[in-house]
mmCIF file of C-alpha atoms and ligand atoms in Angstrom:
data_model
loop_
_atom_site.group_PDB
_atom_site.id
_atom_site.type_symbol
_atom_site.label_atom_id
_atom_site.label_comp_id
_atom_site.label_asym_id
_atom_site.label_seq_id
_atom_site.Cartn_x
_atom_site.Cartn_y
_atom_site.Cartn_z
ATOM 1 C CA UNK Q 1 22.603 -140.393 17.385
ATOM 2 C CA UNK Q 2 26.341 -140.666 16.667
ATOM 3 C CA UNK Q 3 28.810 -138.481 18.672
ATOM 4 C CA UNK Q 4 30.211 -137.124 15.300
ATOM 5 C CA UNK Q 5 26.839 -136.219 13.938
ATOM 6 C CA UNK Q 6 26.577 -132.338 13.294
ATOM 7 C CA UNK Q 7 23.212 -131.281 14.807
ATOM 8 C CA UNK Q 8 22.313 -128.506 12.944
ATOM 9 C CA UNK Q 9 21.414 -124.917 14.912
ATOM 10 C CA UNK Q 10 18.411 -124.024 12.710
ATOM 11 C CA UNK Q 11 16.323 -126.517 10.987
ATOM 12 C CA UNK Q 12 13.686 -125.345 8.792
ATOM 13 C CA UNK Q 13 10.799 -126.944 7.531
ATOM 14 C CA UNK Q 14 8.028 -126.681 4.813
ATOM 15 C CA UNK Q 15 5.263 -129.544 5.837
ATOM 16 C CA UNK Q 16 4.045 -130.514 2.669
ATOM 17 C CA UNK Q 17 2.028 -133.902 1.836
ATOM 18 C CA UNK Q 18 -0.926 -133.368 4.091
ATOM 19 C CA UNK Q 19 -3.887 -133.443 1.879
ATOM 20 C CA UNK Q 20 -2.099 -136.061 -0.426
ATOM 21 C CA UNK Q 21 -2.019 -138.269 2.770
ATOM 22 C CA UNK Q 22 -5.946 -138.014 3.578
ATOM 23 C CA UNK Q 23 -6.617 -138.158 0.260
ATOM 24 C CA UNK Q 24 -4.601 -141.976 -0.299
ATOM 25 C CA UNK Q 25 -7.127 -142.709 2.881
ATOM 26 C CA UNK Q 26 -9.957 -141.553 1.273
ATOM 27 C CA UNK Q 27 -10.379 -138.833 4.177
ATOM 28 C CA UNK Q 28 -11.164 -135.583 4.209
ATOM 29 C CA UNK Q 29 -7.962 -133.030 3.699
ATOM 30 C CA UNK Q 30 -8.321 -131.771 7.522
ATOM 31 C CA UNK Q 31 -7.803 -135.445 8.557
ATOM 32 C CA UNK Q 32 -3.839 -135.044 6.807
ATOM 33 C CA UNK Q 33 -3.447 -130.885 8.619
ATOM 34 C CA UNK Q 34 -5.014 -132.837 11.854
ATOM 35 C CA UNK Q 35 -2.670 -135.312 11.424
ATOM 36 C CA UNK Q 36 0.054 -132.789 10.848
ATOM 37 C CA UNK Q 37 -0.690 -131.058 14.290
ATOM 38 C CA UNK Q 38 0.522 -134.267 15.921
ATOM 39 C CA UNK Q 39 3.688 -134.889 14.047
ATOM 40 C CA UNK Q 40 4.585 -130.949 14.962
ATOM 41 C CA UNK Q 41 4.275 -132.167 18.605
ATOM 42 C CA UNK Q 42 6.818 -135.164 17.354
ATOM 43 C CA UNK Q 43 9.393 -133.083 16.100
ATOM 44 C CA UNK Q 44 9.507 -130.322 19.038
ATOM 45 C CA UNK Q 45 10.371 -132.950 21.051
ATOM 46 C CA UNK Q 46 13.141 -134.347 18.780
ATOM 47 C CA UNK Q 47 14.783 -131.324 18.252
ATOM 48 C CA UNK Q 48 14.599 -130.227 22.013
ATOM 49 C CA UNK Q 49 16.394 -133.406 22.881
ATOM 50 C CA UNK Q 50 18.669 -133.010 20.055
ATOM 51 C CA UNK Q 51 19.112 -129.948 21.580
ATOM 52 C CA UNK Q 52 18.734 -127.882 17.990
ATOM 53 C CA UNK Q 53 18.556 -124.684 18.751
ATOM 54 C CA UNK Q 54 15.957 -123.210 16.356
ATOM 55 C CA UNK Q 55 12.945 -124.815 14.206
ATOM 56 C CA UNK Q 56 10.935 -123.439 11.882
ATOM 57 C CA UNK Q 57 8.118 -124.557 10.096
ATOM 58 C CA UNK Q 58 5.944 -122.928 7.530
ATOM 59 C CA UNK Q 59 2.058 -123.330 8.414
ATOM 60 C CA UNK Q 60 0.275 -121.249 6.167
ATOM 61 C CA UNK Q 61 1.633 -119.789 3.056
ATOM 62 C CA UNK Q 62 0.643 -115.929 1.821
ATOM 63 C CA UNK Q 63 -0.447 -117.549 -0.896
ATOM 64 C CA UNK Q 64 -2.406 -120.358 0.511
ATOM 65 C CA UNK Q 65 -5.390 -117.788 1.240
ATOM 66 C CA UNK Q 66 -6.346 -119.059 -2.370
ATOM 67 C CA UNK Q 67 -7.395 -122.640 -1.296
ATOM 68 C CA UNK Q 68 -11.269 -123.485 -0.737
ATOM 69 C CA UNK Q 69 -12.596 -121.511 2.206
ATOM 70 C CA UNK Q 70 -13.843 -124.323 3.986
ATOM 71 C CA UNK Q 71 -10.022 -125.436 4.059
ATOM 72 C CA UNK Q 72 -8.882 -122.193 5.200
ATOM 73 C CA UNK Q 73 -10.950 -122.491 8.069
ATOM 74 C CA UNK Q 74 -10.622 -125.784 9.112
ATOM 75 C CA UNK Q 75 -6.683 -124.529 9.341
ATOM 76 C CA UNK Q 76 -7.082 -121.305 10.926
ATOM 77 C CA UNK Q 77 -9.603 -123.710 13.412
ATOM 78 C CA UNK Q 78 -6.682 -126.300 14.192
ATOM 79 C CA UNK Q 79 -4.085 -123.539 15.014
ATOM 80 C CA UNK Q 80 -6.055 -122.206 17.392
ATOM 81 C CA UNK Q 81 -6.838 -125.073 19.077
ATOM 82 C CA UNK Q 82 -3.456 -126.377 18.743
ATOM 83 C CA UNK Q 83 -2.049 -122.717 20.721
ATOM 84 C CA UNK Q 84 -4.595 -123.424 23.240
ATOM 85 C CA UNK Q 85 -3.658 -126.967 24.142
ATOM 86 C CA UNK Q 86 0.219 -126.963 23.642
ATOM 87 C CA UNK Q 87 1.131 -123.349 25.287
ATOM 88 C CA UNK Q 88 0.980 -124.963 28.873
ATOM 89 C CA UNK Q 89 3.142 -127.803 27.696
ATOM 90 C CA UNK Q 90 5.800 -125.465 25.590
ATOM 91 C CA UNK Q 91 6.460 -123.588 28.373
ATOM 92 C CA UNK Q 92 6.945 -126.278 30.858
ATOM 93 C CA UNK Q 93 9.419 -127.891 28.086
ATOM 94 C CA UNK Q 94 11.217 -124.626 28.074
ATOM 95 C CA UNK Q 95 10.429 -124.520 24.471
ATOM 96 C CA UNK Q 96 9.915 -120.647 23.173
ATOM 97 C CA UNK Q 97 7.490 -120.425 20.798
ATOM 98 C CA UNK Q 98 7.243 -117.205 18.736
ATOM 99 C CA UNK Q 99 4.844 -116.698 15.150
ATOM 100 C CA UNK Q 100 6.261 -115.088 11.958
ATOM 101 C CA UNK Q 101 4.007 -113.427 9.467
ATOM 102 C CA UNK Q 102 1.820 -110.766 8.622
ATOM 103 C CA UNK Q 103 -0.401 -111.579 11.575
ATOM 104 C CA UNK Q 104 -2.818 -108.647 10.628
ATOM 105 C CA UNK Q 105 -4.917 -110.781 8.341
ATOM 106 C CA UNK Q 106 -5.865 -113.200 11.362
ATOM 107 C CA UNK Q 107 -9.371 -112.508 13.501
ATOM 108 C CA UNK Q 108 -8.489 -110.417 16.351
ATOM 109 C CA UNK Q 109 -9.444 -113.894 18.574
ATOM 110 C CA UNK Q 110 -6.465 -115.761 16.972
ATOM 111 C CA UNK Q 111 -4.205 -112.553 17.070
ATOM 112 C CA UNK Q 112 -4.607 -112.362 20.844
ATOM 113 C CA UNK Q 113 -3.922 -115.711 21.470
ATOM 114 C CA UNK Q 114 -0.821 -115.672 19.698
ATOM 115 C CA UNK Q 115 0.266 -112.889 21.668
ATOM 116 C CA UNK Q 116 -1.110 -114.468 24.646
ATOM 117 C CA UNK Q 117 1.228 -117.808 23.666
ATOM 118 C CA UNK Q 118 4.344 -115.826 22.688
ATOM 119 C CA UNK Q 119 4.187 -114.244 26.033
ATOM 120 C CA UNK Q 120 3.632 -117.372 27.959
ATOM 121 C CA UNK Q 121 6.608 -118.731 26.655
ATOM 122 C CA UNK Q 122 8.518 -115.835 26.265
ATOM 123 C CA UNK Q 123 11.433 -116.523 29.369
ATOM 124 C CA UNK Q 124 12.158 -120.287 27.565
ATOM 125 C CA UNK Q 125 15.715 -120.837 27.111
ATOM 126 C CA UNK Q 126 15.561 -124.221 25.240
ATOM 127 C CA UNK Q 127 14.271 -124.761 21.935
ATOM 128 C CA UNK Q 128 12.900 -121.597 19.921
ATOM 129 C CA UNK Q 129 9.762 -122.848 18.140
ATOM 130 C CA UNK Q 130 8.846 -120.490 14.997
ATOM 131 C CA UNK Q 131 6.180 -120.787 13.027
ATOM 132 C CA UNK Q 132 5.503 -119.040 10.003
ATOM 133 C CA UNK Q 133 2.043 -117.751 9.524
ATOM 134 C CA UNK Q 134 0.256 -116.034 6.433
ATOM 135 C CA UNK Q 135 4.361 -116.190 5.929
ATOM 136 C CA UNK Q 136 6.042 -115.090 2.274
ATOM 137 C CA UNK Q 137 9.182 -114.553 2.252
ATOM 138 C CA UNK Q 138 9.162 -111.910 -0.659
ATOM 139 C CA UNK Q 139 6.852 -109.972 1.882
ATOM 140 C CA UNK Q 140 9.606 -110.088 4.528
ATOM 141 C CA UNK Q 141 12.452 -108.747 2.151
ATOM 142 C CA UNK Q 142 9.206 -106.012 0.843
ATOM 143 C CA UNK Q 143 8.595 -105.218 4.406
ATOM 144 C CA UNK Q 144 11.881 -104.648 5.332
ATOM 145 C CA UNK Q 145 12.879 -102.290 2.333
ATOM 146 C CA UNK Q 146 10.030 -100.331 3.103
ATOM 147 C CA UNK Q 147 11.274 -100.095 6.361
ATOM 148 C CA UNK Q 148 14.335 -99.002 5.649
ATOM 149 C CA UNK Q 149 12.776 -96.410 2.977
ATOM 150 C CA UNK Q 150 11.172 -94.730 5.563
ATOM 151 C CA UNK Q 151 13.908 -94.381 8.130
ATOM 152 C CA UNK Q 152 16.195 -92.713 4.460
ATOM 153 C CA UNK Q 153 12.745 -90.575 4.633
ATOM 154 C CA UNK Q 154 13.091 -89.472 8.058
ATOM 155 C CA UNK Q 155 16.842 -88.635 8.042
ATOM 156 C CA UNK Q 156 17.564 -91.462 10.552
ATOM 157 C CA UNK Q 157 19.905 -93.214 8.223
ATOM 158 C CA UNK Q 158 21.687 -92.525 5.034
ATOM 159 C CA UNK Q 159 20.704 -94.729 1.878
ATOM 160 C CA UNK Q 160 24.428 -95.817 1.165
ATOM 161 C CA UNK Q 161 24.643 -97.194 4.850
ATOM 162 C CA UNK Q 162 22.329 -100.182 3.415
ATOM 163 C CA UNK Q 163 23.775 -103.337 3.385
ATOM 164 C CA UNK Q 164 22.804 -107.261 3.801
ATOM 165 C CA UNK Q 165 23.182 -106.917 7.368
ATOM 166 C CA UNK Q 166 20.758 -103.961 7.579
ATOM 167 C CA UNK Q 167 18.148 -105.924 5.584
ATOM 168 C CA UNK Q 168 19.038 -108.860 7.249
ATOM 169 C CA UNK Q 169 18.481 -106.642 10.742
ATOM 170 C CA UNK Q 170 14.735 -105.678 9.483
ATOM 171 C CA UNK Q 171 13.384 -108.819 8.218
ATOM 172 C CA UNK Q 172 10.938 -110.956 10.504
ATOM 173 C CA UNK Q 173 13.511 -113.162 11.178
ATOM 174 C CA UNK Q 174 15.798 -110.806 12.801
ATOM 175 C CA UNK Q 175 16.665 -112.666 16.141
ATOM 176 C CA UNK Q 176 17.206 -115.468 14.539
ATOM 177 C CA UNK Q 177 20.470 -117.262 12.835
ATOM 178 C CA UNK Q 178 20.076 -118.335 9.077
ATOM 179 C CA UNK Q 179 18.452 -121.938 8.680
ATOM 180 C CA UNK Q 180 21.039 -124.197 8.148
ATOM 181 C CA UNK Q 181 19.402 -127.453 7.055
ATOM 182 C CA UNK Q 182 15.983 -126.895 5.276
ATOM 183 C CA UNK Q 183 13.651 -130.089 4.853
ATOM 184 C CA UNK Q 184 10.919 -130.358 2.730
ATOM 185 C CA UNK Q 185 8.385 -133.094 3.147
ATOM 186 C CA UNK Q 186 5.965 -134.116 0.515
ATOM 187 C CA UNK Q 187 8.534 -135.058 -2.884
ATOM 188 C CA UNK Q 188 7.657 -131.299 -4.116
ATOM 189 C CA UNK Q 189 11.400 -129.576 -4.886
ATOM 190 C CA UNK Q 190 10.698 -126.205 -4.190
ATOM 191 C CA UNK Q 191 10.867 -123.239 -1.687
ATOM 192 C CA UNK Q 192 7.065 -121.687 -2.665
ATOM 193 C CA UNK Q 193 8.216 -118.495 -1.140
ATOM 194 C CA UNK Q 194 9.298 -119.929 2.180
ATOM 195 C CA UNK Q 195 12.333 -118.001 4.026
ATOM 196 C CA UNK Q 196 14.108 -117.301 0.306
ATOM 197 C CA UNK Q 197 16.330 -114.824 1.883
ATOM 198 C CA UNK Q 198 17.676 -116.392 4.560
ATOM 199 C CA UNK Q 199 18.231 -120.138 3.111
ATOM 200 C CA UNK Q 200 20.776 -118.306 0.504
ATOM 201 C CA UNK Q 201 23.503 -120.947 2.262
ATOM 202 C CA UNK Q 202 21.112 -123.472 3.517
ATOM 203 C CA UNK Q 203 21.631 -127.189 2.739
ATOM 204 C CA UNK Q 204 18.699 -128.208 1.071
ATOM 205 C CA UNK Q 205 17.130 -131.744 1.797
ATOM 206 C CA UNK Q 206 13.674 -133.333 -0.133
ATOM 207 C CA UNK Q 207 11.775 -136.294 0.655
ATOM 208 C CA UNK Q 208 8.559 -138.217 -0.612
ATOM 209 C CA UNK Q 209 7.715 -138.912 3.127
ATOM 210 C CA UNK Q 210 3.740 -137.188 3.551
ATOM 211 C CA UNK Q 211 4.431 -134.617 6.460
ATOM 212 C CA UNK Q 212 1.497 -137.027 8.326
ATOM 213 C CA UNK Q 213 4.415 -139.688 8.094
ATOM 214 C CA UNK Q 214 7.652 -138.224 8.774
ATOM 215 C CA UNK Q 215 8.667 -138.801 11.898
ATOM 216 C CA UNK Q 216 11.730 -138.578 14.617
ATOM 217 C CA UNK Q 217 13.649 -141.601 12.452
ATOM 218 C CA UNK Q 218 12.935 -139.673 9.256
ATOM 219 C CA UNK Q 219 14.471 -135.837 10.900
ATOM 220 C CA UNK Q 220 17.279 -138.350 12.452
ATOM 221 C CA UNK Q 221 18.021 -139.232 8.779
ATOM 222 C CA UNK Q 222 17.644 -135.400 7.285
ATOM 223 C CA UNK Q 223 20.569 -134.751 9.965
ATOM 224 C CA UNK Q 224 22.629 -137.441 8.911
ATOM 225 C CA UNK Q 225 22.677 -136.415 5.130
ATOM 226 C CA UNK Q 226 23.026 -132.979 6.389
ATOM 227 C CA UNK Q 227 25.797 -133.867 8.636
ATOM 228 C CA UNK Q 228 27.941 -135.361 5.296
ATOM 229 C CA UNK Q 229 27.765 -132.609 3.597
ATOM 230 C CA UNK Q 230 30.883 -130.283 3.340
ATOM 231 C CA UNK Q 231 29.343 -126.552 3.812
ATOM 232 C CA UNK Q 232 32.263 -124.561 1.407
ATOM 233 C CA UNK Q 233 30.198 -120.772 1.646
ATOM 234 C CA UNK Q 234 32.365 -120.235 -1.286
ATOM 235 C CA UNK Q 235 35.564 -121.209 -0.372
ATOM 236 C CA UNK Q 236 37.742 -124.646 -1.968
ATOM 237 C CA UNK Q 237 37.290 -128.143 -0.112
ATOM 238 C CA UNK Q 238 40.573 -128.394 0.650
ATOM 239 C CA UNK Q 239 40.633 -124.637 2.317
ATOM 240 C CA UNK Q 240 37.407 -125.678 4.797
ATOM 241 C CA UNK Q 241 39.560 -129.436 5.834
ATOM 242 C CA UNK Q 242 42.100 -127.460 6.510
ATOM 243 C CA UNK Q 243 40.535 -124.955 8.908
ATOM 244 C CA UNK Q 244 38.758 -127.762 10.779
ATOM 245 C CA UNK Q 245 41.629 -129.659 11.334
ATOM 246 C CA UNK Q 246 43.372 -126.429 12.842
ATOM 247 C CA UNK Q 247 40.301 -126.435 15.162
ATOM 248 C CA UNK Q 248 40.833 -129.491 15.984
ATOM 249 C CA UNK Q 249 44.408 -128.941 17.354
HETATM 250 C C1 LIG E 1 0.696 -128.709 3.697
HETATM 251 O O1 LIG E 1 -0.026 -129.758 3.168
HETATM 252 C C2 LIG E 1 -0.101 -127.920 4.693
HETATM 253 C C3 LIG E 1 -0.490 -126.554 4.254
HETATM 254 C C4 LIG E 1 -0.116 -125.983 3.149
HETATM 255 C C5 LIG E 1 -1.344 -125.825 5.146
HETATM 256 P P1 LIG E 1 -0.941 -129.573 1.891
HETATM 257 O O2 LIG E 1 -2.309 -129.221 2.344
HETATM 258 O O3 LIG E 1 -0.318 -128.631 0.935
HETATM 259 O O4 LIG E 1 -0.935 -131.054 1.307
HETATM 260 P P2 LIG E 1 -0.903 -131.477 -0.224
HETATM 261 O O5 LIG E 1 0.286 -130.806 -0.849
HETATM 262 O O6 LIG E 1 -2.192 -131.040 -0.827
HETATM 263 O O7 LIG E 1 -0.781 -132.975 -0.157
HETATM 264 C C1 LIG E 2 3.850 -124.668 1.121
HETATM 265 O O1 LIG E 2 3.018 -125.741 0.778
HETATM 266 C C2 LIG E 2 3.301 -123.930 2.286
HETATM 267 C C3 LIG E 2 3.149 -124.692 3.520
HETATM 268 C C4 LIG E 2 3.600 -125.900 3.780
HETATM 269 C C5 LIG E 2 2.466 -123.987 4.555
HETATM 270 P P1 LIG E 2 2.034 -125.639 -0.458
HETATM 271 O O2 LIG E 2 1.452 -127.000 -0.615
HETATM 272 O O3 LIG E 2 1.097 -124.529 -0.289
HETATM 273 O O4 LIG E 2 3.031 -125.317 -1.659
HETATM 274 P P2 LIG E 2 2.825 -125.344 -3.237
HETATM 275 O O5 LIG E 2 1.644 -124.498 -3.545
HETATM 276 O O6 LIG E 2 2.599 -126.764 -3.633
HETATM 277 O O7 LIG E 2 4.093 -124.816 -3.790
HETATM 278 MG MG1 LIG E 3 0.955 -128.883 -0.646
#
């Protein structure tokens, strides 16, 4: 890519378009998540030699525990076989792979092997892989007020000490910066409860592209449009040229 391209440090992703894509090949819907799998595999390895520093993609929704059963299997089936085969691989690539939801609805199998995974890969200093898993991101802002609730409770903090940052120190997310591009494949224009409160500043970038077909030229392109945008966090466009060209100097 360019030299003045800004690579952005956390990409996040919701991989949208799979069934569409089976279906416009008259295949079954696991064909498109199967399909999905591989481009996952695709887009480690761009970002790791992009050398972004976070991804995240969004797997399974909270609320996607209301499609067909037979779906929800076939899912849960593919992520499991997916931890198994890639965990040797992550680690070698120094990639760090770590899971992000409420992982207590999962079988015990798949909950061990996540641990088992996390651990594997746990000393990686490259790319930090995180993927969001019976994610919502209304339960991660729930979880971590009720966190906080209970240390007011218990006298270990006062209630006026709460601020962003304490939230923002509680939620699932916690070790990791804010996203700062988010992409979302598929042509649908909306969040559906992905990481709400920690895009509040994150460019946001939408294409028709089926996640089965986006690929290292399409995430090359999402950076580009990302990298041409002027990121203001409130302030005027002539303030932010101004304070890059004094970095410059
Ligand atoms: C995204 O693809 C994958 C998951 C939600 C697990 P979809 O399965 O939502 O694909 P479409 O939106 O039906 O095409
Ligand atoms: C969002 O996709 C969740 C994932 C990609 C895992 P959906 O396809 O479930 O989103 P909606 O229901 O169309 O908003
Ligand atoms: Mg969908």
């Amino acid at each position: 890519m360019d030299a003045e391209i800004n690579i952005p440090r956390h990409i996040a992703i919701v991989m949208d378009g799979n069934g569409r894509w089976a279906k416009a090949r008259k295949r079954p819907r696991f064909m498109g998540h199967k399909k999905g799998v591989e481009i996952v595999r695709e887009m480690v390895k761009t970002c790791s030699s992009l050398e972004v520093g976070y991804l995240s993609l969004f797997a399974f929704s909270s609320e996607n525990w209301k499609r067909p059963e037979e779906e929800i299997k076939n899912i849960m089936g593919l992520f499991m076989m997916a931890l198994d085969r890639e965990a040797k691989a992550l680690a070698r690539n120094n990639v760090r792979l770590q899971i992000i939801g409420d992982l207590t609805q999962f079988s015990e199998k798949l909950q061990e092997k996540i641990k088992k995974v996390e651990a594997l890969t746990a000393k990686s200093t490259g790319l930090q892989l995180i993927i969001a898993a019976n994610y919502g991101g209304r339960w991660d802002v729930v979880e971590a007020a009720r966190q906080l609730a209970i240390e007011v409770k218990a006298g270990t903090i006062e209630a006026e000490s709460i601020s962003e940052e304490t939230l923002t120190n509680n939620l699932v997310t916690r070790d990791f910066p804010d996203p700062d591009l988010f992409i979302r494949t598929g042509g649908e224009k909306r969040i559906s409860n992905f990481l709400i409160w920690q895009m509040a500043y994150a460019e946001l970038y939408f294409t028709n592209v089926l996640w089965p077909d986006f690929d290292a030229d399409e995430l090359k392109k999402a950076i580009k449009d990302f990298s041409s945008r002027q990121r203001r966090f409130g302030k005027t466009g002539e303030q932010v040229v101004a304070e890059k060209a004094k970095e410059k100097r």
